[in-house]
mmCIF file of C-alpha atoms in Angstrom:
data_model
loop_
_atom_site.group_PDB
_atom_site.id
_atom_site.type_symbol
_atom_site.label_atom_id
_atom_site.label_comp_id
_atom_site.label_asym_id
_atom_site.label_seq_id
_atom_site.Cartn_x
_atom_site.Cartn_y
_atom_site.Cartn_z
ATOM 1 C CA UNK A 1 17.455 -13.607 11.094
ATOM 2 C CA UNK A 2 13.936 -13.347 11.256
ATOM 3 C CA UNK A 3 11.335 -14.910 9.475
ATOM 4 C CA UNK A 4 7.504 -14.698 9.509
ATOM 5 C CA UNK A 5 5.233 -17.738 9.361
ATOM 6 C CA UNK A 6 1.598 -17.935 8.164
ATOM 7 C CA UNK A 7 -0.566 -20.799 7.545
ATOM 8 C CA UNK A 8 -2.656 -22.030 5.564
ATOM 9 C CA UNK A 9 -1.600 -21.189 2.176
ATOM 10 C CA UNK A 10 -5.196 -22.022 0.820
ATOM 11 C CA UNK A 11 -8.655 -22.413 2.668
ATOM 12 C CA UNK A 12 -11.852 -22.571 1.247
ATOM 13 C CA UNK A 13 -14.732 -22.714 3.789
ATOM 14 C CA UNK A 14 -18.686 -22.400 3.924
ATOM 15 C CA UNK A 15 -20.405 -19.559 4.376
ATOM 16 C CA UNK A 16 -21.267 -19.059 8.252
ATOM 17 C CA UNK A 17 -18.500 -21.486 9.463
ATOM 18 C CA UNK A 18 -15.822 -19.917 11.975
ATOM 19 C CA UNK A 19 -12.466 -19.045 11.186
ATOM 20 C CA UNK A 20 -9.047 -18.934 12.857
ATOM 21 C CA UNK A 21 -5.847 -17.592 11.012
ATOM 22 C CA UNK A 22 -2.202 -17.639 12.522
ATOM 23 C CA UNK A 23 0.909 -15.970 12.554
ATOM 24 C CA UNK A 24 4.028 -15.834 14.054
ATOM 25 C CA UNK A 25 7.656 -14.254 14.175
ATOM 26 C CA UNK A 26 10.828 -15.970 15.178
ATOM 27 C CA UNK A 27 13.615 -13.721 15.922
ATOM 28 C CA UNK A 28 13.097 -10.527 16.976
ATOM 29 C CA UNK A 29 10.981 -9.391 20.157
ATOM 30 C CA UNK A 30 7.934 -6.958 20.750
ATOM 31 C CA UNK A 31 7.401 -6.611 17.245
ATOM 32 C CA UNK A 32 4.498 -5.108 15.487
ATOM 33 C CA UNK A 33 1.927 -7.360 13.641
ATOM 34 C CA UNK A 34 -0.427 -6.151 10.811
ATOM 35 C CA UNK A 35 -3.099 -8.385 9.470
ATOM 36 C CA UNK A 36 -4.333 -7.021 5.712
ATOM 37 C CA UNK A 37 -6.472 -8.191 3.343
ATOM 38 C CA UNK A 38 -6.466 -7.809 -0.445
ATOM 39 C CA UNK A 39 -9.530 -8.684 -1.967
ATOM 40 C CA UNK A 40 -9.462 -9.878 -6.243
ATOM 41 C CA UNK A 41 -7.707 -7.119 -7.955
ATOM 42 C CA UNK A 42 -7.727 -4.667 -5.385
ATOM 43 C CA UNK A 43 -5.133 -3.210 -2.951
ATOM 44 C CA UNK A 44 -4.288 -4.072 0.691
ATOM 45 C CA UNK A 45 -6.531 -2.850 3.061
ATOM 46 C CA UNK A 46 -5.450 -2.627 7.202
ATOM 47 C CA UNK A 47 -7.812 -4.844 8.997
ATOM 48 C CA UNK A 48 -5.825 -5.070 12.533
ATOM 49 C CA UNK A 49 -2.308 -4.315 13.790
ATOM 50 C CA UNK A 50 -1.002 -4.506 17.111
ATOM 51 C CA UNK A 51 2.023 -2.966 19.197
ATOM 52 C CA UNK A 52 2.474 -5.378 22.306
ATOM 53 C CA UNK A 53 0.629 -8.294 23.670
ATOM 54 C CA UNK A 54 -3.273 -7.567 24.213
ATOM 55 C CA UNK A 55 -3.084 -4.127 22.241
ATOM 56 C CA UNK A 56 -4.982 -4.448 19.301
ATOM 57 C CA UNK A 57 -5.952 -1.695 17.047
ATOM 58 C CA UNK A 58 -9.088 -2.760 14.773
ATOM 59 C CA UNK A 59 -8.993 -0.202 10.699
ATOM 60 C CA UNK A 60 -12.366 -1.682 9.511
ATOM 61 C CA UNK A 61 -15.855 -2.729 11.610
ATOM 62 C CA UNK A 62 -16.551 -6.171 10.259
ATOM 63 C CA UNK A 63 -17.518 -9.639 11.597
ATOM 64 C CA UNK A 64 -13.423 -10.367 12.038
ATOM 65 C CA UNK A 65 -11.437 -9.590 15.224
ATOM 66 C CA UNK A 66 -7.768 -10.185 15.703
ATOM 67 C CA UNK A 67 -6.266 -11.093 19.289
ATOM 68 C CA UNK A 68 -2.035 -11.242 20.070
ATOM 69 C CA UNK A 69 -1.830 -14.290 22.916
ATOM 70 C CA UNK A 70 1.941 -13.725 22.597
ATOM 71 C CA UNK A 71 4.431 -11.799 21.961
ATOM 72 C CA UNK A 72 5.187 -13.145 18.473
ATOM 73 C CA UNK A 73 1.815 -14.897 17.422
ATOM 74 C CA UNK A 74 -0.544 -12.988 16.021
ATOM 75 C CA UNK A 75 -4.623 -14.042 15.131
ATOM 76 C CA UNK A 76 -7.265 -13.578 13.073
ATOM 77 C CA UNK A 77 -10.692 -14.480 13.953
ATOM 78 C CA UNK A 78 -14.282 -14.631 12.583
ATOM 79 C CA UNK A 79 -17.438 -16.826 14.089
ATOM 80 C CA UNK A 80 -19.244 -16.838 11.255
ATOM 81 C CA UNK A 81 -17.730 -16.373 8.061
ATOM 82 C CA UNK A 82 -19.413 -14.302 4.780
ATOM 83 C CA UNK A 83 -19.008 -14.308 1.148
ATOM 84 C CA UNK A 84 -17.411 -10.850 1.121
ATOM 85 C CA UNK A 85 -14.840 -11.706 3.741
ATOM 86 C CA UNK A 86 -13.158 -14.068 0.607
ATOM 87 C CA UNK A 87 -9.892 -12.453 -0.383
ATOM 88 C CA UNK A 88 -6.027 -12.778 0.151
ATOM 89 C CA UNK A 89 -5.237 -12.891 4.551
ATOM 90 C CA UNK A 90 -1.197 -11.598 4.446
ATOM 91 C CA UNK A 91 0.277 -11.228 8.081
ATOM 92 C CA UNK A 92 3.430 -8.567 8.308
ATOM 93 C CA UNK A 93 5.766 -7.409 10.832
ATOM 94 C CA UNK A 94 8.062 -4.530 11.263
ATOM 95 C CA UNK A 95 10.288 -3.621 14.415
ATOM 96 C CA UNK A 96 8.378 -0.382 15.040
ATOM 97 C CA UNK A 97 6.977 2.600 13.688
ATOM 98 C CA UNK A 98 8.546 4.247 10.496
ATOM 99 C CA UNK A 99 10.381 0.663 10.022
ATOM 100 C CA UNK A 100 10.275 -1.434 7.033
ATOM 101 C CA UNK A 101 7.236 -3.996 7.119
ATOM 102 C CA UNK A 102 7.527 -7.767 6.646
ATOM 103 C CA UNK A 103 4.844 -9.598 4.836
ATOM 104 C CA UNK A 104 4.354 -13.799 4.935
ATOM 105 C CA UNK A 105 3.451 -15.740 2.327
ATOM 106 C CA UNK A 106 -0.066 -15.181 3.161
ATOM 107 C CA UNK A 107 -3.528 -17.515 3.195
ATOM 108 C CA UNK A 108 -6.080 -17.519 0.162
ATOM 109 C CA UNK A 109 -9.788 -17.507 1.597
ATOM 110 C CA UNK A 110 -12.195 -18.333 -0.469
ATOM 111 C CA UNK A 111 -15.687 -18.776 1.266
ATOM 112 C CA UNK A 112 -18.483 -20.662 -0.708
ATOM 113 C CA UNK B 1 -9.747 11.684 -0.450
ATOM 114 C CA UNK B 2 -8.060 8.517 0.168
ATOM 115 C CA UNK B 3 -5.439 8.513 2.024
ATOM 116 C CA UNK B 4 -2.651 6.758 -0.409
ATOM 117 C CA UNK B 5 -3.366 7.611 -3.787
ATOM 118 C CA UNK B 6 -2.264 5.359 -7.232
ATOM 119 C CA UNK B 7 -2.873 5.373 -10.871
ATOM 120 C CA UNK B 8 -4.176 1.358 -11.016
ATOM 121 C CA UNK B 9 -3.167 1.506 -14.413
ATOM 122 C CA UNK B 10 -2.076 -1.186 -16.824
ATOM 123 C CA UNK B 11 1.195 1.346 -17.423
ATOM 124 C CA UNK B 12 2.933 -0.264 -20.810
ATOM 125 C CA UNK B 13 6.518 0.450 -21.324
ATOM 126 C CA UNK B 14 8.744 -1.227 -23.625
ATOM 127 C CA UNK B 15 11.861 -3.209 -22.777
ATOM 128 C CA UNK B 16 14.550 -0.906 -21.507
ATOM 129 C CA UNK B 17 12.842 1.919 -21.085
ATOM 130 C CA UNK B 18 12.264 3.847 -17.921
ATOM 131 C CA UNK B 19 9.048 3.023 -15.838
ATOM 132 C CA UNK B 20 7.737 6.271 -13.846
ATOM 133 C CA UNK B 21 4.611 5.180 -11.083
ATOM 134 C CA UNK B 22 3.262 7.762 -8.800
ATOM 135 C CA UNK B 23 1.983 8.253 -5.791
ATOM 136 C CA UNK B 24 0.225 10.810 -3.487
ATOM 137 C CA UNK B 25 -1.006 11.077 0.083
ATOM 138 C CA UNK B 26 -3.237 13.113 2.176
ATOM 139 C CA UNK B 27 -1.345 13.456 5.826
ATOM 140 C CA UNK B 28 0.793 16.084 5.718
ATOM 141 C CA UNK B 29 3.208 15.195 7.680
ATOM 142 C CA UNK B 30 3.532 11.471 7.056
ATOM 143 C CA UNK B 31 6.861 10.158 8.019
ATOM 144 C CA UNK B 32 7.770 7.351 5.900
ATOM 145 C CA UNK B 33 7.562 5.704 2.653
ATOM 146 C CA UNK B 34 7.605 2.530 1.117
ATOM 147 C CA UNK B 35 7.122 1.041 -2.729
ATOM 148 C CA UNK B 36 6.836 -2.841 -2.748
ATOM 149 C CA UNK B 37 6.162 -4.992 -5.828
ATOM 150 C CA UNK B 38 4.156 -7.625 -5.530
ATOM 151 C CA UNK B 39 3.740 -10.468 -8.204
ATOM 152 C CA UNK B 40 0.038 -12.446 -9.060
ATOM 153 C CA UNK B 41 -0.727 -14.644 -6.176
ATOM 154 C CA UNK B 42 2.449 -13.442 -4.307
ATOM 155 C CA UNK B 43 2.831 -11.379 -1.208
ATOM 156 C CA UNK B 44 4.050 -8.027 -1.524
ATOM 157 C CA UNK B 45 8.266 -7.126 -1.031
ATOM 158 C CA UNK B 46 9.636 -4.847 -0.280
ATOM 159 C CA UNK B 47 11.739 -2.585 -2.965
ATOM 160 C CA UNK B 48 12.332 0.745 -1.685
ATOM 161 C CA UNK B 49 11.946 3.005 1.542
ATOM 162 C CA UNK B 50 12.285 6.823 1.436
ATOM 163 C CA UNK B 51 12.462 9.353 4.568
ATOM 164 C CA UNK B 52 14.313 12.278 3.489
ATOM 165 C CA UNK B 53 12.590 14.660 0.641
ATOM 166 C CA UNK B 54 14.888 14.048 -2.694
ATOM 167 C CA UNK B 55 15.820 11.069 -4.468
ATOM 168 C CA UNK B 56 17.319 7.231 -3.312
ATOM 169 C CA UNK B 57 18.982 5.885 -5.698
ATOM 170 C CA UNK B 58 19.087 1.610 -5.430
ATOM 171 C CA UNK B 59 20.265 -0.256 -8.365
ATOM 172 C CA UNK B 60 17.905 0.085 -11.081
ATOM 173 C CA UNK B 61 15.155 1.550 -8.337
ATOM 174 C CA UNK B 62 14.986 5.594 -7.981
ATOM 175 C CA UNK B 63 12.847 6.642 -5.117
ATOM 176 C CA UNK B 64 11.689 9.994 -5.145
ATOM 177 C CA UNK B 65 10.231 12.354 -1.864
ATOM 178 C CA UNK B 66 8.848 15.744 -2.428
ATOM 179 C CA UNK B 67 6.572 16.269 1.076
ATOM 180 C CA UNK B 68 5.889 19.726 0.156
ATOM 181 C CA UNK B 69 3.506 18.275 -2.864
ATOM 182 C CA UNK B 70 2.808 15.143 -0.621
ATOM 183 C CA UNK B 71 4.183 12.946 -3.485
ATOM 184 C CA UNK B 72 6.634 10.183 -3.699
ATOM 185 C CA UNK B 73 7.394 8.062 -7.178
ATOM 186 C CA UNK B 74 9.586 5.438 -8.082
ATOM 187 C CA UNK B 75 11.504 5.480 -11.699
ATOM 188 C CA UNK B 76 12.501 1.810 -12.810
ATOM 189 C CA UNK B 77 15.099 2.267 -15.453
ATOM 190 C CA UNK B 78 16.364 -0.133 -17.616
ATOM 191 C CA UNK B 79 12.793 -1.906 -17.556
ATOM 192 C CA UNK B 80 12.939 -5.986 -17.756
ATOM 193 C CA UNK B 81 9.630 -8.400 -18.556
ATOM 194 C CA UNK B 82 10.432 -9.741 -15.401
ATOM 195 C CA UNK B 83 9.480 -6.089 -13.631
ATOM 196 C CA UNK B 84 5.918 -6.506 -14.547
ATOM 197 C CA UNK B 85 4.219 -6.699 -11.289
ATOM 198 C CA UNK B 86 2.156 -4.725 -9.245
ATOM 199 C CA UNK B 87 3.549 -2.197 -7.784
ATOM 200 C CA UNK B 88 2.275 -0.936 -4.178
ATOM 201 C CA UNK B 89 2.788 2.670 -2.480
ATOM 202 C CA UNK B 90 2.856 2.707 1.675
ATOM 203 C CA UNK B 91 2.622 5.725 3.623
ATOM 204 C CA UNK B 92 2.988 5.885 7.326
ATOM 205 C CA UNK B 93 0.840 8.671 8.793
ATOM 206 C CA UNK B 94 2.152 10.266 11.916
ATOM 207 C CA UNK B 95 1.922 9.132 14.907
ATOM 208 C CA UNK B 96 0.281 5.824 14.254
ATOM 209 C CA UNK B 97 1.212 2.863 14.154
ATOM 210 C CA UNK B 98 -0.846 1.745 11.073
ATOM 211 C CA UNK B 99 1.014 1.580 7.432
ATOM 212 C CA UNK B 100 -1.558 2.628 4.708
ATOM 213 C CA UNK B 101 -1.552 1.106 1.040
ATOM 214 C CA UNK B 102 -2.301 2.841 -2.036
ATOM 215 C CA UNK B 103 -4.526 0.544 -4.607
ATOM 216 C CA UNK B 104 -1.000 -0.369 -6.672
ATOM 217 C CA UNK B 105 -0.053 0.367 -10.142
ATOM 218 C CA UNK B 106 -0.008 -2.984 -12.607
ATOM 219 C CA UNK B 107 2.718 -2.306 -14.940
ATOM 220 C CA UNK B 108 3.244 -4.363 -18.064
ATOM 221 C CA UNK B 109 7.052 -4.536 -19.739
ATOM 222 C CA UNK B 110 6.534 -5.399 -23.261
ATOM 223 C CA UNK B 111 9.673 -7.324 -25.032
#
């Protein structure tokens, strides 16, 4: 079966320090990765999501960027982190369009 | 006009009643729906997917199309406390492969 792992479950980091956030997939192949983010009390909004290896579609300008090494690892990236980019980091993964998505357990960000 | 459209609520209902959230979306011809629920501090599952206009019927869980009016629900009957969640609308525009979230509905079962 296949499962989707995301870490850390908690990260709390200065203001203007980098960032790196991971994800991967076990069991399936050539899937398609989403990174949201859900800031407090608000929905989930589409930062990045990506099709195949090196194919990364970016929702929202912003000082984050996302990059797929492999075929089942997905990342999430800043260089210099802000107060606004605090909020709830949830990886997902579906098999391909119009298919049911997959979320992880996701990583709360809080940046001081 | 956003693109996925919710009532944030709080929607009350009491025990054992039925729970009725909504949902509208701009792209005409989206392709697929989701609802998920997704509990404080929790990531969001899955409940229900809908493709065909009409309902889905799924336990307790009615999923309702109508793309005509570009609207999709989801009745809850037989409301529990342990329903109270938030409950998220996805739409997947065509020919994309993005999936767009609505701002979620909180609902509240009282006992």
């Amino acid at each position: 079966s296949q499962t989707i792992h995301q870490w850390p479950a908690t990260l709390v980091q200065p203001v203007g320090s980098p960032l790196s956030l991971e994800c991967t997939v076990e069991g399936t192949s050539n899937p398609n990765l989403y990174w949201y983010r859900q800031a407090a009390g608000r929905g989930l909004q589409l930062l990045f999501y990506s099709v195949g290896i090196g194919q990364i579609s970016s929702e929202v300008p912003q000082n984050l960027s996302a990059s797929r090494p492999q075929d089942r690892q997905f990342i999430l990236s800043s260089k210099k982190l802000l107060l606004s980019d605090s909020g709830f980091y949830l990886c997902a993964w579906r098999g391909g369009p119009n298919e049911k998505l997959f979320f992880g357990s996701g990583t709360q960000l809080s940046v001081l | 006009q956003k693109e996925v459209e919710q009532n944030s609520g709080p929607l009350s209902v009491p025990e054992g009643a039925i729970a009725s959230l909504n949902c509208t979306y701009s792209d005409r011809v989206s392709q697929s729906f989701f609802w998920y629920r997704q509990y404080s501090g929790k990531s969001p599952e899955l409940i229900m997917s809908i493709y065909s206009n009409g309902d889905k019927e799924d336990g307790r869980f009615t999923a309702q199309l109508n793309k005509a009016s570009q609207y999709v629900s989801l009745l809850i009957r037989d409301s529990q406390p342990s329903d109270s969640a938030t409950y998220l609308c996805a739409v997947q525009p065509s020919n994309t492969g993005k999936l767009i979230f609505g701002q979620g509905t909180t609902l509240q079962v009282k006992p």
